Coordinates of C-alpha atoms and ligand atoms in Angstrom, one line a residue:
X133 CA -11.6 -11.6 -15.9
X134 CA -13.1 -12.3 -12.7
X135 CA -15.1 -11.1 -10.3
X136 CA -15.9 -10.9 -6.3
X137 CA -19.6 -12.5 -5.6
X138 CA -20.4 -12.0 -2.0
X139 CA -23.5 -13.5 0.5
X140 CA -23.4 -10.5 3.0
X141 CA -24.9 -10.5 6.6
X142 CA -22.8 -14.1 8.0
X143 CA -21.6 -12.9 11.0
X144 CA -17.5 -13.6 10.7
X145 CA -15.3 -15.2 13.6
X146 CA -12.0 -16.8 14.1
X147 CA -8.3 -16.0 13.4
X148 CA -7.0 -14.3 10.0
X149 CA -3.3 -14.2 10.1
X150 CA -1.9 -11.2 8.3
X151 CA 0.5 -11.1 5.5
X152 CA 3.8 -9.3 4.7
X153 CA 3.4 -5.7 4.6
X154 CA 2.6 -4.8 0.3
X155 CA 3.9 -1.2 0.5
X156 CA 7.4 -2.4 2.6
X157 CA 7.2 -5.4 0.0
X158 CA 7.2 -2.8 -3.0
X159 CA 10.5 -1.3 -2.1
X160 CA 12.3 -4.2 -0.6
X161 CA 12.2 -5.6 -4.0
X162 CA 14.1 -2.9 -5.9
X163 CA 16.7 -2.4 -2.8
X164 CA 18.0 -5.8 -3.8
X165 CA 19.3 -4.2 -7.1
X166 CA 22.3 -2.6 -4.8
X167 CA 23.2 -5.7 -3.7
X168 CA 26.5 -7.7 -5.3
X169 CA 25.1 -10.7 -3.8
X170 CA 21.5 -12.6 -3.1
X171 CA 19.3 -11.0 -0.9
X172 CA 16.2 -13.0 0.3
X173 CA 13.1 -11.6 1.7
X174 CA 11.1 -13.7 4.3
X175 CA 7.6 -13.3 4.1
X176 CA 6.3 -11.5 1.6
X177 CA 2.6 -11.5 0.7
X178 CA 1.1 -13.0 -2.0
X179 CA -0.3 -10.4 -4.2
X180 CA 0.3 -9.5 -7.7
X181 CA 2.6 -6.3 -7.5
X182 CA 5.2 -8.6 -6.1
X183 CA 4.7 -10.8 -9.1
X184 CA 5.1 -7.9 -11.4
X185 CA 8.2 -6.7 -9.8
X186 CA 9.7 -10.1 -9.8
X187 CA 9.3 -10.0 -13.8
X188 CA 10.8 -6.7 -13.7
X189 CA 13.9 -7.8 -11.8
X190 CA 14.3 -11.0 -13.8
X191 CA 14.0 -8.2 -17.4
X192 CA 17.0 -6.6 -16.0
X193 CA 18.9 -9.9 -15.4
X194 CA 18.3 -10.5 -12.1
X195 CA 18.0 -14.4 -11.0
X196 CA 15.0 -14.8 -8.6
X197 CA 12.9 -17.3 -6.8
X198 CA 10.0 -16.9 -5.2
X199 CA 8.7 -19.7 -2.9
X200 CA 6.1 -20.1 -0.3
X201 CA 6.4 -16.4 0.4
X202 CA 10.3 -16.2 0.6
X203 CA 12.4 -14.3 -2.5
X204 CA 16.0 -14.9 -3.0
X205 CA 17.5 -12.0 -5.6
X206 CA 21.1 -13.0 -6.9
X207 CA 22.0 -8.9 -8.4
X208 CA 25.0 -10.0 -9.7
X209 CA 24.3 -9.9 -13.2
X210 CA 21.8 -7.4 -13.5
X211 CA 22.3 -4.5 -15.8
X212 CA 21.3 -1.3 -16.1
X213 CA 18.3 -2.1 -19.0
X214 CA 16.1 0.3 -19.7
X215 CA 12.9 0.3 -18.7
X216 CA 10.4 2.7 -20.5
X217 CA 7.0 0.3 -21.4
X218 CA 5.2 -2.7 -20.0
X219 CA 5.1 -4.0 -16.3
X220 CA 6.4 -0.5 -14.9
X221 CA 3.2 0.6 -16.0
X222 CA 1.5 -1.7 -14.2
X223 CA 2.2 -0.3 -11.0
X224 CA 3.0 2.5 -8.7
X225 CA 6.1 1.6 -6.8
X226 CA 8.1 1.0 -10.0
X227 CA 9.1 4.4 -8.9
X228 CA 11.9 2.6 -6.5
X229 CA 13.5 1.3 -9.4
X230 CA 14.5 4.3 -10.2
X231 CA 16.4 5.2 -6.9
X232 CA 17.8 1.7 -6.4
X233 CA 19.1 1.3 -10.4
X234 CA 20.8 4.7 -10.1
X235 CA 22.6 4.2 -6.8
X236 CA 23.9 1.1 -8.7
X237 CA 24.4 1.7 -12.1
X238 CA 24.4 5.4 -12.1
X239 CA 21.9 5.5 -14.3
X240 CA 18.6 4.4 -15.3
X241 CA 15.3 4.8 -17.8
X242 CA 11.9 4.1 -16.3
X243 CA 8.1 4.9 -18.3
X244 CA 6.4 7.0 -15.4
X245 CA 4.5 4.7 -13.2
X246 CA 0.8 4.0 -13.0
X247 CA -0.9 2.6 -10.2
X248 CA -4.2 3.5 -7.9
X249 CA -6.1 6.8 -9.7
X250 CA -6.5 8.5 -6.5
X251 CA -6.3 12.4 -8.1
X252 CA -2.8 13.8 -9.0
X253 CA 0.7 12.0 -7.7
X254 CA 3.7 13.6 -8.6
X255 CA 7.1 12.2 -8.2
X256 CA 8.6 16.1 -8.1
X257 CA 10.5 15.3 -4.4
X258 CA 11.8 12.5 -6.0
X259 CA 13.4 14.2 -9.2
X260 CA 14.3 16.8 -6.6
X261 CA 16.7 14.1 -4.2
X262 CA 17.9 12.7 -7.4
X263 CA 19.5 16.1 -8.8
X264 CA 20.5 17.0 -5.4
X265 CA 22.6 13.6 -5.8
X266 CA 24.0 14.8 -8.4
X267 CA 22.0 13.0 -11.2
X268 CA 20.3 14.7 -14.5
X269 CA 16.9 14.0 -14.5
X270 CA 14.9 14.6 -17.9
X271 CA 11.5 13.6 -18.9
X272 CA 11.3 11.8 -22.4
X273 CA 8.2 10.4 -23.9
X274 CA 6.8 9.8 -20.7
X275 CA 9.8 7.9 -19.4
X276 CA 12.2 9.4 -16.7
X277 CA 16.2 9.1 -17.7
X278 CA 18.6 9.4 -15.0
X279 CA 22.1 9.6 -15.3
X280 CA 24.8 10.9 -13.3
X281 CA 28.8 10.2 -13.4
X282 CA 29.2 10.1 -10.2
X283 CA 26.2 10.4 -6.6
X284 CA 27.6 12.6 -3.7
X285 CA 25.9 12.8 -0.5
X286 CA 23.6 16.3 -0.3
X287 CA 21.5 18.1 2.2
X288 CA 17.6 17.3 0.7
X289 CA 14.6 19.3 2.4
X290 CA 11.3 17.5 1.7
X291 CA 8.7 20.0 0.8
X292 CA 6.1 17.1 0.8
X293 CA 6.4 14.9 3.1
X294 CA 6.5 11.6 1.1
X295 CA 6.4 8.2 1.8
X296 CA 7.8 7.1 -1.5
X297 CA 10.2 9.9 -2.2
X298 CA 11.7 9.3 1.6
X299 CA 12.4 5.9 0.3
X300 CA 13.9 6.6 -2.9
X301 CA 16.0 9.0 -1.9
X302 CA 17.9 6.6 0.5
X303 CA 17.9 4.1 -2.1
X304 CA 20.3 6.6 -4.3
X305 CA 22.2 7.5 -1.6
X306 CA 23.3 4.5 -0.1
X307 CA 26.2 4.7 -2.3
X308 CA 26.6 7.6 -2.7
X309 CA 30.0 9.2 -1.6
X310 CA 29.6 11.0 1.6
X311 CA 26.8 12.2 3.5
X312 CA 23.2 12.8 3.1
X313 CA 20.6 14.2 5.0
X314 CA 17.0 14.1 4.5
X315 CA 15.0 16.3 6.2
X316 CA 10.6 16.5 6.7
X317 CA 11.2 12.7 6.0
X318 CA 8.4 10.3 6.1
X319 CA 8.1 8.1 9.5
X320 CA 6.7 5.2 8.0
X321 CA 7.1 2.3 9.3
X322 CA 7.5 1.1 6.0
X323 CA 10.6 3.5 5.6
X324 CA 11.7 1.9 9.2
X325 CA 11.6 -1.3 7.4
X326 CA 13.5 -0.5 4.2
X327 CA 16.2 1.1 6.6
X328 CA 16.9 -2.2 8.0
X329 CA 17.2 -4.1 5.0
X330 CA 19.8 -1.7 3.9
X331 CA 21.6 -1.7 6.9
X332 CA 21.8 -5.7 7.0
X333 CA 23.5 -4.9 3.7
X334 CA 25.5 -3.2 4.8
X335 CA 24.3 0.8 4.6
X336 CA 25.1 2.8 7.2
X337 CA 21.9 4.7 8.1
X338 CA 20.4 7.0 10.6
X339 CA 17.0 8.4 12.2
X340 CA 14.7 6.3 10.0
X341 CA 11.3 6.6 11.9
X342 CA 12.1 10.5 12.5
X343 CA 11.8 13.4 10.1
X344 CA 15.9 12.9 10.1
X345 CA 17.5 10.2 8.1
X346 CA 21.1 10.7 8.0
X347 CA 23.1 8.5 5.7
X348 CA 26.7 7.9 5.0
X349 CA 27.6 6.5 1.3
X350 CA 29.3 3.0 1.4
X351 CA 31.2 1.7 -1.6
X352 CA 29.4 -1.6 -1.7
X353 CA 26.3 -3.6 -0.2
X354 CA 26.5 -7.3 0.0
X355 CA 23.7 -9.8 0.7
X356 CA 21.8 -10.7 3.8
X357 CA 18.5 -12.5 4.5
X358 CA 15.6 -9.9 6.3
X359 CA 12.1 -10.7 7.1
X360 CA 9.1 -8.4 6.0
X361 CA 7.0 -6.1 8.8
X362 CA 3.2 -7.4 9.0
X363 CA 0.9 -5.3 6.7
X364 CA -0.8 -2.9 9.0
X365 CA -3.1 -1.6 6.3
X366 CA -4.1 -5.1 5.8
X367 CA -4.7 -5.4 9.4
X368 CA -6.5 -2.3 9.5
X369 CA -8.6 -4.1 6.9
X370 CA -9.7 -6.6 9.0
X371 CA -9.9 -4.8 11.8
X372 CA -12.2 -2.8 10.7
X373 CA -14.5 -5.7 9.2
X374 CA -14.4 -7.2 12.7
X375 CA -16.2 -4.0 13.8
X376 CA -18.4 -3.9 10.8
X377 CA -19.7 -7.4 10.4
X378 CA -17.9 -9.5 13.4
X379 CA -19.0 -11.5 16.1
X380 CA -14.8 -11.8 17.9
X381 CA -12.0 -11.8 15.4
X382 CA -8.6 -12.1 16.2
X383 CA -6.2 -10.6 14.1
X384 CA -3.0 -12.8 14.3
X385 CA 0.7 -11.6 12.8
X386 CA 0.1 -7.7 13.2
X387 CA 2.4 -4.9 15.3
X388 CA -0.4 -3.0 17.6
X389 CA 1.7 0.0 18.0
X390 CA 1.1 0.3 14.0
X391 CA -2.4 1.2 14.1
X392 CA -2.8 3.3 17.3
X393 CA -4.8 5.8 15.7
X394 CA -7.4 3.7 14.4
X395 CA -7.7 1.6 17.6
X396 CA -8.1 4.8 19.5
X397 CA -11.5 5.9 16.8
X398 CA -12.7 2.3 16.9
X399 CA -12.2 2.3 21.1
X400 CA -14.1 6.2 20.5
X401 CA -16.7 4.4 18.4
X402 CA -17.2 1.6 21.2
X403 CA -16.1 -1.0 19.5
X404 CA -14.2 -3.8 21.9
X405 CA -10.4 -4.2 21.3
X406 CA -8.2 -6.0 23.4
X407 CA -4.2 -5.4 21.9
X408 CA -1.5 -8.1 22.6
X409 CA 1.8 -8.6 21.7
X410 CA 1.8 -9.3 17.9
X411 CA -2.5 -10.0 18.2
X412 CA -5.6 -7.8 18.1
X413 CA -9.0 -9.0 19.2
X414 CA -12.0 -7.0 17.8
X415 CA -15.4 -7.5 18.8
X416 CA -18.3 -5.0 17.2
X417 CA -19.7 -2.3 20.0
X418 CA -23.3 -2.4 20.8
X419 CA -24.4 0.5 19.5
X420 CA -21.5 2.6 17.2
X421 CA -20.9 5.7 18.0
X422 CA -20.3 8.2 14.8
X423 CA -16.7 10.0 15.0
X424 CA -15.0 12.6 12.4
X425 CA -11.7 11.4 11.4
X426 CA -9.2 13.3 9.3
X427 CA -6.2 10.9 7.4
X428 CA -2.6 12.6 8.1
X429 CA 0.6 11.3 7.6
X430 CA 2.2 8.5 10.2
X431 CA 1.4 8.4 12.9
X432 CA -2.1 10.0 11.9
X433 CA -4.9 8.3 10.8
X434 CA -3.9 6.4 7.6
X435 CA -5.0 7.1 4.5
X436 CA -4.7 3.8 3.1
X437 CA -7.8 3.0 5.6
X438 CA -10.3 6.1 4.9
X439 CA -12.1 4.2 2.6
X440 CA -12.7 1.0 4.8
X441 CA -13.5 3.3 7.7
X442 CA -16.3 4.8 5.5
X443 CA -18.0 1.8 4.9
X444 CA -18.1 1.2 8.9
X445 CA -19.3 4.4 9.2
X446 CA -22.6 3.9 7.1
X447 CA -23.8 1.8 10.5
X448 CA -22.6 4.1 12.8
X449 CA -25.4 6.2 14.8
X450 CA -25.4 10.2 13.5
X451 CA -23.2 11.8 11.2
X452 CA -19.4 11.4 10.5
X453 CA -17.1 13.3 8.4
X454 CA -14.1 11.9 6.8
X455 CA -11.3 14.1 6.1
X456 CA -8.6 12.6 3.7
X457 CA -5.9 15.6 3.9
X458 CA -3.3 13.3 1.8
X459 CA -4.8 12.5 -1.2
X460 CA -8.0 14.7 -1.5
X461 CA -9.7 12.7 -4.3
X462 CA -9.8 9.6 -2.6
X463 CA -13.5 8.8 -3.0
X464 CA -14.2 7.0 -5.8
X465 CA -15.8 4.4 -3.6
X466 CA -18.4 6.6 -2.3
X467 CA -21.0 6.0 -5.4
X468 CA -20.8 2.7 -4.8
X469 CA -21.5 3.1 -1.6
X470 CA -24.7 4.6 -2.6
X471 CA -25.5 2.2 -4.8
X472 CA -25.8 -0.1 -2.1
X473 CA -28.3 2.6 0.0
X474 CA -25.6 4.5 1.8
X475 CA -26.3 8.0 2.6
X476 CA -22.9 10.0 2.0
X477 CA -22.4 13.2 0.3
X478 CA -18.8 14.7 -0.6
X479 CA -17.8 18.0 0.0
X480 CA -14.3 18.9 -1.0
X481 CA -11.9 16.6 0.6
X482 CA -14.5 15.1 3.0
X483 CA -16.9 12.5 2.9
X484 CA -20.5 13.0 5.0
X485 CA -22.2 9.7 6.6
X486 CA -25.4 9.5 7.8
X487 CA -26.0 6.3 10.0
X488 CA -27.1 4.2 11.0
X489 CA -28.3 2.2 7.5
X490 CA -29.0 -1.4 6.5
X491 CA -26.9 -1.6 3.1
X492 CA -28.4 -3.9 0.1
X493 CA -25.9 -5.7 -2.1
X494 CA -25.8 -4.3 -5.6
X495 CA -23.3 -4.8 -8.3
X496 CA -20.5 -2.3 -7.4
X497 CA -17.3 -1.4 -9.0
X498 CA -13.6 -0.8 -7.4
X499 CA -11.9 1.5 -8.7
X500 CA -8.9 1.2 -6.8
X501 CA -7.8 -0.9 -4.0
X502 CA -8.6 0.2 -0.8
X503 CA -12.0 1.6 -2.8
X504 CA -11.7 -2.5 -3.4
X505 CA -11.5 -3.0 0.4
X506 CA -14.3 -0.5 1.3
X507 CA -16.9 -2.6 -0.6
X508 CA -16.2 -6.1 0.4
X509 CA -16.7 -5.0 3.7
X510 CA -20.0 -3.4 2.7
X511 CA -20.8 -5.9 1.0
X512 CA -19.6 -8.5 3.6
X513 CA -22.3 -6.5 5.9
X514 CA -25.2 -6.0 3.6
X515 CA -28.5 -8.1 2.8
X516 CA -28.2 -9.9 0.0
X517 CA -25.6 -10.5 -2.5
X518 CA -22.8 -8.1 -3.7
X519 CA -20.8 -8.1 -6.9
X520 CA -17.7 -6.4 -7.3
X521 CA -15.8 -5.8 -10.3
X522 CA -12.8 -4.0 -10.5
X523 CA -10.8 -7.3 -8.8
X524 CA -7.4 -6.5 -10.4
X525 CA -7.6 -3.9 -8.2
X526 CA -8.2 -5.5 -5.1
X527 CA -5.3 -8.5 -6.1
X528 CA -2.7 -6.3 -6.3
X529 CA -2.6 -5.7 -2.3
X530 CA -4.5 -8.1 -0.2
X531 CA -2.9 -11.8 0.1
X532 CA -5.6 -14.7 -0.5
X533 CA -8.5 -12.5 0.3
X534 CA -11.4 -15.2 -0.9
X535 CA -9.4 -17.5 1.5
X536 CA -8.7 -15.7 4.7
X537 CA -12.3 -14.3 4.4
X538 CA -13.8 -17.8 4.1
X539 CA -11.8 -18.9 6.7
X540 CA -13.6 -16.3 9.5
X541 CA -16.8 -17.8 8.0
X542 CA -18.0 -15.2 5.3
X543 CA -19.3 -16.7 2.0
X544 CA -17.5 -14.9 -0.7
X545 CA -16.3 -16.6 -3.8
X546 CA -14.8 -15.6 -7.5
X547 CA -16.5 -16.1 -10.6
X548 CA -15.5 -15.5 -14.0
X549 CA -17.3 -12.0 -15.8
X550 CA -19.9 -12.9 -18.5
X551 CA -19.6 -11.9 -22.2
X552 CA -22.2 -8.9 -21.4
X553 CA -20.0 -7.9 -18.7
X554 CA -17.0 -7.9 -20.5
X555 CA -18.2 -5.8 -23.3
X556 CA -20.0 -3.8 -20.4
X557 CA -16.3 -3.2 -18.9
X558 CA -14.7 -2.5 -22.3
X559 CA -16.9 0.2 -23.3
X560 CA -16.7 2.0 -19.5
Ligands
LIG90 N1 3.6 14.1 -3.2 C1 4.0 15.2 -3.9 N2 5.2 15.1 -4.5 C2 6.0 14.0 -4.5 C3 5.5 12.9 -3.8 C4 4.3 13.0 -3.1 O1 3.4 16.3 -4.0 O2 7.0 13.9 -5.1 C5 2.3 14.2 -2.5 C6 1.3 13.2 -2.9 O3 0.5 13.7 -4.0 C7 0.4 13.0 -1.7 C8 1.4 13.2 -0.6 O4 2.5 13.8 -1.1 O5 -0.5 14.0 -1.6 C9 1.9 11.8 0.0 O6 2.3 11.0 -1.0 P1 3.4 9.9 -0.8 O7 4.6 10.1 -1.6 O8 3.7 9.7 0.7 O9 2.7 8.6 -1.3 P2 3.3 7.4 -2.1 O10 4.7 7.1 -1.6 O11 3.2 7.5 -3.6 C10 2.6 5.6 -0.4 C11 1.8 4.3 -0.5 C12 0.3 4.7 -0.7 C13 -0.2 5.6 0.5 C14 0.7 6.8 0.6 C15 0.4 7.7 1.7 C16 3.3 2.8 -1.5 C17 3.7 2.1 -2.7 N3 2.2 3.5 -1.6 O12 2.4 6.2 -1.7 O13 -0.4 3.4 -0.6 O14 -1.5 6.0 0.2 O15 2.1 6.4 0.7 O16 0.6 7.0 2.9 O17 4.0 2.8 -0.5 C18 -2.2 1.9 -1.0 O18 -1.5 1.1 -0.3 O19 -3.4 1.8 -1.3 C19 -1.5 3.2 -1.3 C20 -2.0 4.0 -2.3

């Protein structure tokens, strides 16, 4: 086991080029199990859920390669294997294989997935577009079985709006016989992404992007070859690190429109951005401005970036509050934070900064990704050196990290855990 040693206070500079969007990546993967031919993805990052759900495709038969960032899946001789223990554990988004292996097969078995702790996540608008399709859904042993003779096309009302129930709902449906409507959809642009993928296979789908997606069953998808949406959250990442601890970064690969409300709190904040085509330029503001923000669904302020923005906030001048409305547990990274001499408080679902403060580098813990994300800009920022643990974490969603960050001139590097810090880790 590893973990992240950083030198903070380098100011960083240069180009980062951004990845292949993780939580598009996530879903992509599974769609290719409707397929009755290979599908290849251009583009995707290189992080370790992809690896995980590349072993999960090849458990179910799948054939795939996976080369300089581009995966060909040849469905053809999957089966419908159950899938109750191991790598489905290991992450969140094995949720889609539920979705895409019943809109194939009809049926499916998949352990309940694990992923980020960020407080409770059920899957209950999931289940509830599965049944509508037609399909039994029963819990067992902490796996969900699916089955269903046959899918037909329903009318499904999201009382959540979800991201990953939005998604899995059109993977079941795709061919499904008839029509189906989901309505209070997600407008990811994740889900936008998906969407096209499926149509390229030949689904005929509607509205994705709007709270109405519209899809008409099709007997059979066939392959096609898509390329993956930049990661926005990614870029968010480093956008916000270029207002943190920059001296000009430009953020290369990345669709502007993606991020509007965070570059409309960092332009509020007075930091310096200049948006292109498919670059960003950030350059830090002279003196930062606190700001309140409050995470909402797409196109609101992201919660994926609540925890990054937090650790800007600690040199912002006055008090900020930061609202996370989606998941309202989200701040595990705040005592960390304050081990490093932030001054934050949590109340409820919001997070209190005082700024502006000079953070030290102390040994810190992620305890989840973007929590991940959060420090190493802290720590990227702060005197002295940082240690984070918790790297698995971080691995899972942002492509060559150590790399990209070294590259804009930070020195960061990985170093294996000690025997007292494994035992330490162990006994947490
Ligand atoms: N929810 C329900 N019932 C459901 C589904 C969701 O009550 O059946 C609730 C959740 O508890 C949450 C809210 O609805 O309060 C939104 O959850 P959503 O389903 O949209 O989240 P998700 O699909 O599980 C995806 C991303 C997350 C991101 C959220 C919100 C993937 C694999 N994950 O999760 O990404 O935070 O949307 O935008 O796409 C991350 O990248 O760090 C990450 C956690």
């Amino acid at each position: 086991m590893e973990k992240l040693m950083i030198a903070g206070g380098y100011p960083l500079k240069g180009t980062v080029r951004i990845s292949g969007a993780k939580n598009s990546a996530v879903a992509l993967i599974p769609a290719t199990i409707l397929a009755d031919s290979p599908v290849t993805i251009e583009g995707l990052p290189d992080i370790s859920d992809v690896q995980i759900l590349k072993g999960l495709l090849e458990e179910i038969g799948g054939s795939v390669d996976f080369a300089d960032n581009d995966m060909t899946v040849d469905p053809s001789s999957m089966i419908s294997m159950p899938l109750p223990n191991g790598k489905v554990k290991k992450l969140r988004a094995s949720y889609y294989l539920m979705g895409a292996m019943l809109g194939r097969f009809k049926k499916a078995v998949i352990g309940l997935p694990g992923g980020c702790h960020l407080g409770p996540r059920p899957i209950d608008q999931h289940i509830k577009g599965f049944e509508a399709l037609g399909a039994s859904v029963t819990n067992e042993q902490g796996a969900i079985y699916l089955r269903a003779d046959e899918l037909k096309g329903a009318r499904i009302y999201l009382d959540v709006v979800s991201v990953g129930a939005t998604i899995n709902i059109m993977l079941a449906a795709v061919r499904a016989k008839g029509k189906t409507i989901i309505e209070n959809a997600a407008k990811e642009p994740e889900i936008i992404d998906v969407a096209t993928l499926l149509t390229n296979m030949g689904a005929k789908i509607k509205g994705a992007g709007t709270d109405v997606i519209r899809i008409e069953g099709v007997d059979q998808l066939h392959g096609c070859r898509h390329t993956i949406i930049p990661d926005r959250i990614e870029a968010g990442t480093y956008l916000i690190l270029g207002a943190a601890a920059g001296e000009g970064i430009l953020i290369d690969n990345v669709i502007p429109q993606h991020l509007e409300s965070l570059i409309a709190k960092l332009r509020e904040m007075g930091v310096n951005i200049e948006a292109g085509d498919d670059q960003i330029f950030v350059s830090p503001a002279e003196k930062m401005k606190a700001v309140d923000i409050k995470t909402l669904v797409y196109p609101g302020f992201p919660t994926d970036l609540q925890q990054p923005f937090t650790s800007l906030l600690t040199g912002a001048e006055g008090t900020s509050m930061v609202t996370d409305t989606i998941y309202g547990a989200r701040f595990k990274h705040i005592d960390e934070l304050r081990r490093m001499n932030a001054s934050i408080k949590v109340e409820g679902r919001s997070a209190i900064i005082n700024g502006p403060i000079r953070l030290q580098g102390a040994k810190v813990k992620a305890s989840d990704l973007r929590a991940g994300a959060a420090l190493v800009i802290a720590g990227l920022k702060a005197e002295g050196i940082t240690e984070v643990t918790g790297l698995e974490h971080i691995d899972r969603g942002y492509s060559h990290l150590v790399e990209k960050l070294n590259g804009l001139g930070a020195t960061i590097w990985r170093e294996n855990l000690t025997k007292e810090e494994m035992e330490q880790m162990k006994n947490a």
